Amino acid sequence: MFKKFSKEDVHSRSNIKSSAQRGLKGNFVSQFEALEPVIDTIIPKKSQAILIKCEDKIQLYLIDNEVVLFQHFDDLIPTLKVVHKYPQCFPRVQVDRGAIKFVLSGANIMCPGLTSAGADLPEENLEEGSIVTIYAEGKETALAVGKLLMSTNDIKSINKGHGIELLHYLGDGLWNHTE
Amino acid sequence: MTEVLPKSTLYCGVCSYPPEYCEFTATFKRCKEWLLSNHQEVYEKLYSDEALANQTSTLSLEKEQKMEQELEKKQKKEEAKQERELQKKLSSKVTIKRIERNKRKHIISISGLEVFNIDMKKLSKTFASKFATGATVTKNAEKKEEILVQGDVSNEAKEYIEKLLEEKGLNEVKVEQIDDKKKKKALEAEAEAAAKAGKK
């Protein structure tokens, strides 16, 4: 999504209403329930969020000059900087070492990369369409954020084709985007 | 409710990734040097022989070698590219042109800054507030961006730009001042004539 992303893709920026900001926080927490204790540190009550509308219906939310999350249709997706700060709050999957190279160049993640020896999927089932943070074999920090194209049970049983649509990864346009 | 403190993550100063992922970037060599000089303990953790042995064990040797070769190629390319860019930066120059508008009134045009990754719009804003005049960004004849500042402020502008470049570590870049005495119309006519002559 952010493979090619630069200042030219930014259409408008505006401050959002505090009520809209409250709503945003609510939505964000309902999507990631583990966020509840930290949501006030991610989005402080008194802060002013800035909404940046971009090409392809992408909306970035900026707090203190840092992109905290972005919205694509109804999905609220945290940026990697936030994932690195609060790694325990998001569902995680792990890919094997061979896949890192491709993930870092923006490829969708194929099922075998999630089921092989070095990879790891959570025990409980994650539904199709949920947002996951992607880790790698032998690494401690997340390297990408993606959206499940099939539920994790299906990934385990079918083990073929695209498993995760990659949304945001280290070194993409959003990662390098500075205000 | 327990307070959960944000975890601070170290980012590489060269490639901006967390240091674990430096090995997948084209600037791996410089990343390593940076890490060694800035965060030695992390460096030792990541690149000690033991850690390296663990990493390679999961992949077959052949594959590993192939990957390494590819990476090396990429790194070389990247290095060459950066070298070229630096050369380009050093060889280019900034021009500050003073154009006469109306006998005693002048505007100055600043061009040649686009090579240095300077945000032209922001710079024009700073000029406007610094000199309390109007400043705009326009595209000139060569389709390159230039800043037009109202009023004869070329000396001050030169000083400011030199300072700006020095901050970026580019002391050797020349900043040239040109005095353009001719009226603009005459200049345009001349340019047109030159273009025509060139076509013929």
mmCIF file of C-alpha atoms in Angstrom:
data_model
loop_
_atom_site.group_PDB
_atom_site.id
_atom_site.type_symbol
_atom_site.label_atom_id
_atom_site.label_comp_id
_atom_site.label_asym_id
_atom_site.label_seq_id
_atom_site.Cartn_x
_atom_site.Cartn_y
_atom_site.Cartn_z
ATOM 1 C CA MET A 1 0.000 0.000 0.000
ATOM 2 C CA PHE A 2 2.827 2.347 0.803
ATOM 3 C CA LYS A 3 5.351 0.987 -1.605
ATOM 4 C CA LYS A 4 5.212 4.210 -3.501
ATOM 5 C CA PHE A 5 4.230 6.945 -1.185
ATOM 6 C CA SER A 6 5.591 10.454 -1.068
ATOM 7 C CA LYS A 7 4.617 13.976 -0.193
ATOM 8 C CA GLU A 8 2.780 14.238 -3.486
ATOM 9 C CA ASP A 9 0.218 11.680 -2.391
ATOM 10 C CA VAL A 10 -0.889 13.874 0.483
ATOM 11 C CA HIS A 11 -4.059 15.720 -0.403
ATOM 12 C CA SER A 12 -5.071 17.631 2.673
ATOM 13 C CA ARG A 13 -4.319 17.942 6.331
ATOM 14 C CA SER A 14 -6.646 19.223 8.984
ATOM 15 C CA ASN A 15 -7.105 19.158 12.725
ATOM 16 C CA ILE A 16 -9.830 16.803 13.851
ATOM 17 C CA LYS A 17 -12.525 17.562 16.376
ATOM 18 C CA SER A 18 -11.975 16.302 19.894
ATOM 19 C CA SER A 19 -15.218 14.327 19.668
ATOM 20 C CA ALA A 20 -13.991 12.637 16.504
ATOM 21 C CA GLN A 21 -10.745 11.926 18.284
ATOM 22 C CA ARG A 22 -12.633 10.248 21.125
ATOM 23 C CA GLY A 23 -14.505 8.160 18.601
ATOM 24 C CA LEU A 24 -11.262 7.206 16.933
ATOM 25 C CA LYS A 25 -9.837 6.047 20.238
ATOM 26 C CA GLY A 26 -12.945 3.986 20.884
ATOM 27 C CA ASN A 27 -12.739 2.312 17.524
ATOM 28 C CA PHE A 28 -9.061 1.637 17.897
ATOM 29 C CA VAL A 29 -9.562 -0.021 21.266
ATOM 30 C CA SER A 30 -12.503 -2.092 20.033
ATOM 31 C CA GLN A 31 -10.308 -3.394 17.266
ATOM 32 C CA PHE A 32 -7.376 -4.211 19.522
ATOM 33 C CA GLU A 33 -8.743 -4.913 22.984
ATOM 34 C CA ALA A 34 -5.352 -5.278 24.581
ATOM 35 C CA LEU A 35 -4.764 -1.618 23.902
ATOM 36 C CA GLU A 36 -7.103 -0.430 26.613
ATOM 37 C CA PRO A 37 -4.519 0.294 29.309
ATOM 38 C CA VAL A 38 -2.214 2.198 26.986
ATOM 39 C CA ILE A 39 -4.570 4.025 24.687
ATOM 40 C CA ASP A 40 -4.238 7.199 26.732
ATOM 41 C CA THR A 41 -0.488 7.190 26.269
ATOM 42 C CA ILE A 42 -0.762 6.539 22.551
ATOM 43 C CA ILE A 43 -3.411 9.169 22.056
ATOM 44 C CA PRO A 44 -3.358 11.505 25.065
ATOM 45 C CA LYS A 45 -6.674 13.117 25.939
ATOM 46 C CA LYS A 46 -5.439 16.649 25.538
ATOM 47 C CA SER A 47 -3.576 16.118 22.294
ATOM 48 C CA GLN A 48 -4.649 17.456 18.948
ATOM 49 C CA ALA A 49 -4.730 14.825 16.260
ATOM 50 C CA ILE A 50 -4.166 15.834 12.683
ATOM 51 C CA LEU A 51 -5.884 14.016 9.871
ATOM 52 C CA ILE A 52 -3.983 13.662 6.619
ATOM 53 C CA LYS A 53 -5.951 12.487 3.661
ATOM 54 C CA CYS A 54 -3.952 10.751 0.978
ATOM 55 C CA GLU A 55 -4.270 9.087 -2.366
ATOM 56 C CA ASP A 56 -6.279 5.851 -2.565
ATOM 57 C CA LYS A 57 -8.539 6.651 0.402
ATOM 58 C CA ILE A 58 -5.759 6.318 2.919
ATOM 59 C CA GLN A 59 -6.037 8.500 5.984
ATOM 60 C CA LEU A 60 -3.172 9.077 8.351
ATOM 61 C CA TYR A 61 -3.643 10.261 11.903
ATOM 62 C CA LEU A 62 -0.840 12.349 13.234
ATOM 63 C CA ILE A 63 -0.175 13.084 16.893
ATOM 64 C CA ASP A 64 2.759 15.214 18.000
ATOM 65 C CA ASN A 65 4.155 15.173 14.484
ATOM 66 C CA GLU A 66 4.255 11.421 14.337
ATOM 67 C CA VAL A 67 1.965 9.174 12.372
ATOM 68 C CA VAL A 68 0.353 6.933 14.960
ATOM 69 C CA LEU A 69 -2.197 5.054 12.959
ATOM 70 C CA PHE A 70 -3.749 5.022 9.559
ATOM 71 C CA GLN A 71 -7.100 4.102 8.208
ATOM 72 C CA HIS A 72 -7.922 2.241 5.062
ATOM 73 C CA PHE A 73 -11.677 1.889 4.661
ATOM 74 C CA ASP A 74 -12.781 0.599 8.071
ATOM 75 C CA ASP A 75 -9.523 -0.833 9.268
ATOM 76 C CA LEU A 76 -7.483 1.127 11.750
ATOM 77 C CA ILE A 77 -3.886 0.082 11.465
ATOM 78 C CA PRO A 78 -1.093 1.084 13.838
ATOM 79 C CA THR A 79 2.203 2.185 12.348
ATOM 80 C CA LEU A 80 5.331 0.181 13.077
ATOM 81 C CA LYS A 81 6.679 2.858 15.418
ATOM 82 C CA VAL A 82 3.662 2.244 17.640
ATOM 83 C CA VAL A 83 3.924 -1.516 17.269
ATOM 84 C CA HIS A 84 7.529 -1.306 18.407
ATOM 85 C CA LYS A 85 6.494 0.670 21.464
ATOM 86 C CA TYR A 86 3.622 -1.599 22.502
ATOM 87 C CA PRO A 87 4.413 -4.985 20.988
ATOM 88 C CA GLN A 88 2.270 -6.956 23.429
ATOM 89 C CA CYS A 89 -0.950 -5.223 22.411
ATOM 90 C CA PHE A 90 -1.329 -6.605 18.925
ATOM 91 C CA PRO A 91 -1.860 -10.113 17.591
ATOM 92 C CA ARG A 92 1.377 -11.456 16.232
ATOM 93 C CA VAL A 93 2.424 -13.935 13.602
ATOM 94 C CA GLN A 94 5.926 -14.967 12.693
ATOM 95 C CA VAL A 95 7.466 -15.728 9.330
ATOM 96 C CA ASP A 96 10.562 -17.789 8.649
ATOM 97 C CA ARG A 97 13.920 -16.306 7.860
ATOM 98 C CA GLY A 98 13.713 -16.882 4.143
ATOM 99 C CA ALA A 99 10.674 -14.672 3.894
ATOM 100 C CA ILE A 100 12.181 -11.577 5.500
ATOM 101 C CA LYS A 101 13.831 -10.424 2.329
ATOM 102 C CA PHE A 102 10.573 -10.484 0.409
ATOM 103 C CA VAL A 103 8.542 -8.924 3.156
ATOM 104 C CA LEU A 104 10.978 -6.039 3.328
ATOM 105 C CA SER A 105 10.440 -5.400 -0.344
ATOM 106 C CA GLY A 106 6.705 -5.328 0.154
ATOM 107 C CA ALA A 107 5.444 -8.726 -0.948
ATOM 108 C CA ASN A 108 2.289 -10.337 0.393
ATOM 109 C CA ILE A 109 3.030 -13.229 2.680
ATOM 110 C CA MET A 110 2.376 -16.694 1.345
ATOM 111 C CA CYS A 111 1.014 -19.422 3.592
ATOM 112 C CA PRO A 112 4.095 -21.671 3.550
ATOM 113 C CA GLY A 113 6.120 -18.793 4.988
ATOM 114 C CA LEU A 114 3.789 -18.834 7.976
ATOM 115 C CA THR A 115 3.660 -22.566 8.582
ATOM 116 C CA SER A 116 7.249 -23.717 8.112
ATOM 117 C CA ALA A 117 9.631 -24.605 10.918
ATOM 118 C CA GLY A 118 10.883 -21.117 11.703
ATOM 119 C CA ALA A 119 7.451 -19.555 11.549
ATOM 120 C CA ASP A 120 4.800 -19.321 14.176
ATOM 121 C CA LEU A 121 1.060 -18.784 14.231
ATOM 122 C CA PRO A 122 -0.964 -18.094 17.369
ATOM 123 C CA GLU A 123 -2.766 -20.992 18.988
ATOM 124 C CA GLU A 124 -6.229 -19.525 18.835
ATOM 125 C CA ASN A 125 -7.910 -18.798 15.548
ATOM 126 C CA LEU A 126 -7.697 -15.308 14.096
ATOM 127 C CA GLU A 127 -10.486 -14.348 11.720
ATOM 128 C CA GLU A 128 -9.994 -13.387 8.123
ATOM 129 C CA GLY A 129 -9.588 -9.664 7.758
ATOM 130 C CA SER A 130 -8.009 -9.016 11.139
ATOM 131 C CA ILE A 131 -4.895 -6.918 11.400
ATOM 132 C CA VAL A 132 -1.753 -8.680 12.566
ATOM 133 C CA THR A 133 1.790 -7.607 13.264
ATOM 134 C CA ILE A 134 4.433 -9.645 11.552
ATOM 135 C CA TYR A 135 7.601 -10.777 13.259
ATOM 136 C CA ALA A 136 10.456 -12.835 11.932
ATOM 137 C CA GLU A 137 12.385 -15.880 12.996
ATOM 138 C CA GLY A 138 15.115 -14.902 15.426
ATOM 139 C CA LYS A 139 14.143 -11.228 15.551
ATOM 140 C CA GLU A 140 12.568 -9.356 18.402
ATOM 141 C CA THR A 141 10.976 -6.440 16.620
ATOM 142 C CA ALA A 142 8.113 -6.408 14.190
ATOM 143 C CA LEU A 143 8.937 -5.849 10.566
ATOM 144 C CA ALA A 144 5.517 -5.412 9.024
ATOM 145 C CA VAL A 145 1.810 -5.009 9.586
ATOM 146 C CA GLY A 146 -0.685 -6.881 7.472
ATOM 147 C CA LYS A 147 -4.226 -8.055 7.061
ATOM 148 C CA LEU A 148 -5.194 -11.714 7.076
ATOM 149 C CA LEU A 149 -6.588 -12.860 3.759
ATOM 150 C CA MET A 150 -7.776 -16.104 5.326
ATOM 151 C CA SER A 151 -8.267 -17.177 8.911
ATOM 152 C CA THR A 152 -5.260 -18.685 10.621
ATOM 153 C CA ASN A 153 -6.977 -22.066 10.766
ATOM 154 C CA ASP A 154 -7.315 -21.970 7.004
ATOM 155 C CA ILE A 155 -3.694 -20.973 6.635
ATOM 156 C CA LYS A 156 -2.711 -24.015 8.634
ATOM 157 C CA SER A 157 -4.958 -26.420 6.735
ATOM 158 C CA ILE A 158 -4.802 -25.093 3.158
ATOM 159 C CA ASN A 159 -1.210 -23.881 3.272
ATOM 160 C CA LYS A 160 -1.238 -22.439 -0.208
ATOM 161 C CA GLY A 161 -1.450 -18.995 -1.769
ATOM 162 C CA HIS A 162 -1.564 -15.544 -0.202
ATOM 163 C CA GLY A 163 -2.005 -15.600 3.533
ATOM 164 C CA ILE A 164 -1.457 -12.002 4.549
ATOM 165 C CA GLU A 165 -1.866 -8.844 2.580
ATOM 166 C CA LEU A 166 1.024 -6.606 3.489
ATOM 167 C CA LEU A 167 -0.022 -3.121 4.455
ATOM 168 C CA HIS A 168 2.952 -1.461 6.037
ATOM 169 C CA TYR A 169 6.551 -2.620 6.359
ATOM 170 C CA LEU A 170 9.987 -1.386 7.363
ATOM 171 C CA GLY A 171 11.392 0.954 4.782
ATOM 172 C CA ASP A 172 8.213 1.696 2.862
ATOM 173 C CA GLY A 173 6.923 5.120 1.986
ATOM 174 C CA LEU A 174 5.099 5.584 5.265
ATOM 175 C CA TRP A 175 8.092 4.482 7.318
ATOM 176 C CA ASN A 176 10.216 7.063 5.569
ATOM 177 C CA HIS A 177 7.514 9.697 5.671
ATOM 178 C CA THR A 178 8.436 12.631 7.844
ATOM 179 C CA GLU A 179 6.470 15.730 8.559
ATOM 180 C CA MET B 1 -5.363 -1.003 35.608
ATOM 181 C CA THR B 2 -1.635 -1.269 35.438
ATOM 182 C CA GLU B 3 0.400 1.284 33.639
ATOM 183 C CA VAL B 4 2.104 -0.163 30.594
ATOM 184 C CA LEU B 5 5.162 1.770 29.639
ATOM 185 C CA PRO B 6 6.122 2.122 26.019
ATOM 186 C CA LYS B 7 9.028 -0.007 24.996
ATOM 187 C CA SER B 8 11.784 2.012 23.460
ATOM 188 C CA THR B 9 13.274 0.592 20.336
ATOM 189 C CA LEU B 10 16.655 1.396 18.990
ATOM 190 C CA TYR B 11 16.764 2.455 15.378
ATOM 191 C CA CYS B 12 19.799 2.338 13.176
ATOM 192 C CA GLY B 13 21.174 5.769 12.382
ATOM 193 C CA VAL B 14 22.048 4.788 8.844
ATOM 194 C CA CYS B 15 19.078 2.884 7.482
ATOM 195 C CA SER B 16 16.461 3.748 10.160
ATOM 196 C CA TYR B 17 15.499 0.083 10.685
ATOM 197 C CA PRO B 18 15.826 -1.676 14.015
ATOM 198 C CA PRO B 19 19.424 -2.960 13.978
ATOM 199 C CA GLU B 20 18.285 -6.571 13.659
ATOM 200 C CA TYR B 21 17.151 -5.876 10.148
ATOM 201 C CA CYS B 22 20.211 -3.954 8.992
ATOM 202 C CA GLU B 23 21.538 -7.093 7.350
ATOM 203 C CA PHE B 24 18.748 -6.924 4.805
ATOM 204 C CA THR B 25 19.476 -3.411 3.643
ATOM 205 C CA ALA B 26 21.900 -2.279 1.014
ATOM 206 C CA THR B 27 23.829 -0.198 3.508
ATOM 207 C CA PHE B 28 24.676 -3.094 5.806
ATOM 208 C CA LYS B 29 28.367 -2.269 6.033
ATOM 209 C CA ARG B 30 27.807 1.279 7.156
ATOM 210 C CA CYS B 31 25.040 0.158 9.517
ATOM 211 C CA LYS B 32 27.471 -2.180 11.196
ATOM 212 C CA GLU B 33 30.058 0.533 11.600
ATOM 213 C CA TRP B 34 27.467 2.879 13.013
ATOM 214 C CA LEU B 35 26.263 0.309 15.500
ATOM 215 C CA LEU B 36 29.762 -0.539 16.608
ATOM 216 C CA SER B 37 30.642 3.054 17.316
ATOM 217 C CA ASN B 38 27.309 4.029 18.883
ATOM 218 C CA HIS B 39 25.866 0.986 20.603
ATOM 219 C CA GLN B 40 28.586 -1.514 21.146
ATOM 220 C CA GLU B 41 26.626 -3.837 23.419
ATOM 221 C CA VAL B 42 23.923 -4.308 20.790
ATOM 222 C CA TYR B 43 26.565 -4.894 18.180
ATOM 223 C CA GLU B 44 28.150 -7.647 20.206
ATOM 224 C CA LYS B 45 24.816 -9.280 20.788
ATOM 225 C CA LEU B 46 23.929 -9.286 17.110
ATOM 226 C CA TYR B 47 27.204 -9.972 15.394
ATOM 227 C CA SER B 48 29.153 -12.192 17.725
ATOM 228 C CA ASP B 49 30.255 -15.502 16.205
ATOM 229 C CA GLU B 50 27.773 -17.418 18.267
ATOM 230 C CA ALA B 51 24.812 -15.402 17.052
ATOM 231 C CA LEU B 52 25.931 -15.709 13.483
ATOM 232 C CA ALA B 53 26.227 -19.458 13.797
ATOM 233 C CA ASN B 54 22.691 -19.683 15.116
ATOM 234 C CA GLN B 55 21.335 -17.685 12.258
ATOM 235 C CA THR B 56 22.845 -19.694 9.484
ATOM 236 C CA SER B 57 21.910 -23.064 10.881
ATOM 237 C CA THR B 58 18.300 -22.859 9.743
ATOM 238 C CA LEU B 59 19.115 -22.330 6.095
ATOM 239 C CA SER B 60 21.125 -24.563 3.855
ATOM 240 C CA LEU B 61 24.636 -23.313 3.210
ATOM 241 C CA GLU B 62 24.166 -23.043 -0.493
ATOM 242 C CA LYS B 63 21.172 -20.804 -0.187
ATOM 243 C CA GLU B 64 22.920 -18.696 2.382
ATOM 244 C CA GLN B 65 25.862 -18.119 0.098
ATOM 245 C CA LYS B 66 23.647 -17.181 -2.787
ATOM 246 C CA MET B 67 21.780 -14.723 -0.665
ATOM 247 C CA GLU B 68 24.973 -13.205 0.552
ATOM 248 C CA GLN B 69 26.265 -12.761 -2.932
ATOM 249 C CA GLU B 70 23.116 -11.050 -4.027
ATOM 250 C CA LEU B 71 23.215 -8.801 -1.041
ATOM 251 C CA GLU B 72 26.792 -7.877 -1.718
ATOM 252 C CA LYS B 73 25.984 -6.949 -5.259
ATOM 253 C CA LYS B 74 23.164 -4.761 -4.084
ATOM 254 C CA GLN B 75 25.357 -3.120 -1.511
ATOM 255 C CA LYS B 76 27.964 -2.275 -4.078
ATOM 256 C CA LYS B 77 25.391 -0.761 -6.322
ATOM 257 C CA GLU B 78 24.001 1.300 -3.502
ATOM 258 C CA GLU B 79 27.445 2.542 -2.548
ATOM 259 C CA ALA B 80 28.203 3.571 -6.091
ATOM 260 C CA LYS B 81 24.918 5.366 -6.258
ATOM 261 C CA GLN B 82 25.601 7.297 -3.097
ATOM 262 C CA GLU B 83 29.048 8.233 -4.295
ATOM 263 C CA ARG B 84 27.584 9.582 -7.506
ATOM 264 C CA GLU B 85 24.995 11.543 -5.635
ATOM 265 C CA LEU B 86 27.589 13.100 -3.405
ATOM 266 C CA GLN B 87 29.675 14.061 -6.402
ATOM 267 C CA LYS B 88 26.659 15.605 -7.997
ATOM 268 C CA LYS B 89 25.951 17.552 -4.877
ATOM 269 C CA LEU B 90 29.501 18.811 -4.632
ATOM 270 C CA SER B 91 29.765 19.790 -8.252
ATOM 271 C CA SER B 92 26.475 21.627 -8.439
ATOM 272 C CA LYS B 93 26.186 25.201 -7.407
ATOM 273 C CA VAL B 94 23.553 27.494 -6.075
ATOM 274 C CA THR B 95 22.795 30.624 -8.012
ATOM 275 C CA ILE B 96 21.376 33.755 -6.541
ATOM 276 C CA LYS B 97 20.332 36.115 -9.252
ATOM 277 C CA ARG B 98 19.449 39.737 -8.740
ATOM 278 C CA ILE B 99 16.991 40.893 -11.311
ATOM 279 C CA GLU B 100 16.211 44.522 -11.839
ATOM 280 C CA ARG B 101 12.555 45.247 -11.848
ATOM 281 C CA ASN B 102 12.150 48.965 -11.941
ATOM 282 C CA LYS B 103 15.367 50.994 -11.645
ATOM 283 C CA ARG B 104 15.742 50.842 -7.890
ATOM 284 C CA LYS B 105 13.616 47.802 -7.225
ATOM 285 C CA HIS B 106 14.929 44.289 -7.481
ATOM 286 C CA ILE B 107 13.857 40.765 -6.957
ATOM 287 C CA ILE B 108 16.205 37.870 -6.384
ATOM 288 C CA SER B 109 15.810 34.388 -7.703
ATOM 289 C CA ILE B 110 17.486 31.436 -6.035
ATOM 290 C CA SER B 111 17.973 28.291 -8.060
ATOM 291 C CA GLY B 112 19.976 25.096 -7.862
ATOM 292 C CA LEU B 113 18.799 24.069 -4.425
ATOM 293 C CA GLU B 114 16.731 21.065 -5.456
ATOM 294 C CA VAL B 115 19.781 18.777 -5.411
ATOM 295 C CA PHE B 116 20.184 19.158 -1.673
ATOM 296 C CA ASN B 117 16.835 17.816 -0.528
ATOM 297 C CA ILE B 118 15.684 21.153 0.744
ATOM 298 C CA ASP B 119 11.997 21.777 0.954
ATOM 299 C CA MET B 120 11.593 24.754 -1.356
ATOM 300 C CA LYS B 121 8.204 25.760 -0.055
ATOM 301 C CA LYS B 122 9.381 25.820 3.512
ATOM 302 C CA LEU B 123 12.498 27.767 2.617
ATOM 303 C CA SER B 124 10.491 30.351 0.749
ATOM 304 C CA LYS B 125 8.289 30.724 3.813
ATOM 305 C CA THR B 126 11.295 31.271 6.032
ATOM 306 C CA PHE B 127 12.658 33.836 3.614
ATOM 307 C CA ALA B 128 9.341 35.614 3.529
ATOM 308 C CA SER B 129 9.182 35.916 7.290
ATOM 309 C CA LYS B 130 12.893 36.570 7.720
ATOM 310 C CA PHE B 131 13.044 39.479 5.308
ATOM 311 C CA ALA B 132 9.404 40.525 5.725
ATOM 312 C CA THR B 133 8.789 40.349 2.007
ATOM 313 C CA GLY B 134 6.933 38.202 -0.436
ATOM 314 C CA ALA B 135 8.562 34.977 -1.529
ATOM 315 C CA THR B 136 7.261 32.354 -3.891
ATOM 316 C CA VAL B 137 8.313 29.110 -5.473
ATOM 317 C CA THR B 138 8.038 28.987 -9.256
ATOM 318 C CA LYS B 139 9.248 26.800 -12.018
ATOM 319 C CA ASN B 140 11.828 28.409 -14.257
ATOM 320 C CA ALA B 141 12.595 27.882 -17.920
ATOM 321 C CA GLU B 142 14.417 24.615 -17.292
ATOM 322 C CA LYS B 143 11.439 23.204 -15.377
ATOM 323 C CA LYS B 144 13.333 23.461 -12.138
ATOM 324 C CA GLU B 145 12.055 25.069 -9.017
ATOM 325 C CA GLU B 146 13.359 28.409 -7.916
ATOM 326 C CA ILE B 147 12.528 30.802 -5.159
ATOM 327 C CA LEU B 148 11.677 34.385 -5.985
ATOM 328 C CA VAL B 149 12.082 36.883 -3.187
ATOM 329 C CA GLN B 150 10.873 40.464 -3.458
ATOM 330 C CA GLY B 151 13.481 43.091 -2.690
ATOM 331 C CA ASP B 152 17.241 43.126 -2.889
ATOM 332 C CA VAL B 153 18.232 40.699 -0.154
ATOM 333 C CA SER B 154 20.801 38.713 -2.083
ATOM 334 C CA ASN B 155 23.624 39.173 0.440
ATOM 335 C CA GLU B 156 21.516 38.070 3.368
ATOM 336 C CA ALA B 157 20.064 35.194 1.391
ATOM 337 C CA LYS B 158 23.531 34.068 0.434
ATOM 338 C CA GLU B 159 24.646 34.057 4.030
ATOM 339 C CA TYR B 160 21.605 32.105 5.091
ATOM 340 C CA ILE B 161 21.988 29.480 2.380
ATOM 341 C CA GLU B 162 25.666 29.048 3.145
ATOM 342 C CA LYS B 163 24.807 28.445 6.751
ATOM 343 C CA LEU B 164 22.149 25.964 5.741
ATOM 344 C CA LEU B 165 24.552 24.035 3.559
ATOM 345 C CA GLU B 166 27.204 24.042 6.243
ATOM 346 C CA GLU B 167 24.770 22.371 8.614
ATOM 347 C CA LYS B 168 24.389 19.622 6.073
ATOM 348 C CA GLY B 169 28.146 19.236 5.899
ATOM 349 C CA LEU B 170 28.495 20.597 2.397
ATOM 350 C CA ASN B 171 31.012 23.379 2.842
ATOM 351 C CA GLU B 172 32.451 23.209 -0.612
ATOM 352 C CA VAL B 173 29.312 23.977 -2.523
ATOM 353 C CA LYS B 174 29.610 27.269 -4.282
ATOM 354 C CA VAL B 175 26.993 29.907 -3.871
ATOM 355 C CA GLU B 176 27.136 32.271 -6.802
ATOM 356 C CA GLN B 177 25.762 35.750 -6.966
ATOM 357 C CA ILE B 178 24.807 37.149 -10.317
ATOM 358 C CA ASP B 179 23.697 40.647 -11.025
ATOM 359 C CA ASP B 180 21.193 40.763 -13.791
ATOM 360 C CA LYS B 181 21.024 44.356 -14.980
ATOM 361 C CA LYS B 182 18.976 43.846 -18.098
ATOM 362 C CA LYS B 183 15.278 44.259 -18.066
ATOM 363 C CA LYS B 184 13.405 41.000 -17.976
ATOM 364 C CA LYS B 185 11.760 41.450 -21.314
ATOM 365 C CA ALA B 186 15.043 41.896 -23.092
ATOM 366 C CA LEU B 187 16.354 38.808 -21.383
ATOM 367 C CA GLU B 188 13.394 36.747 -22.438
ATOM 368 C CA ALA B 189 13.728 37.936 -26.023
ATOM 369 C CA GLU B 190 17.351 36.961 -25.947
ATOM 370 C CA ALA B 191 16.587 33.533 -24.565
ATOM 371 C CA GLU B 192 13.969 33.003 -27.218
ATOM 372 C CA ALA B 193 16.383 34.015 -29.935
ATOM 373 C CA ALA B 194 18.953 31.650 -28.545
ATOM 374 C CA ALA B 195 16.422 28.839 -28.488
ATOM 375 C CA LYS B 196 15.499 29.516 -32.088
ATOM 376 C CA ALA B 197 19.107 29.594 -33.148
ATOM 377 C CA GLY B 198 19.625 26.326 -31.350
ATOM 378 C CA LYS B 199 16.759 24.698 -33.221
ATOM 379 C CA LYS B 200 18.020 25.824 -36.588
#
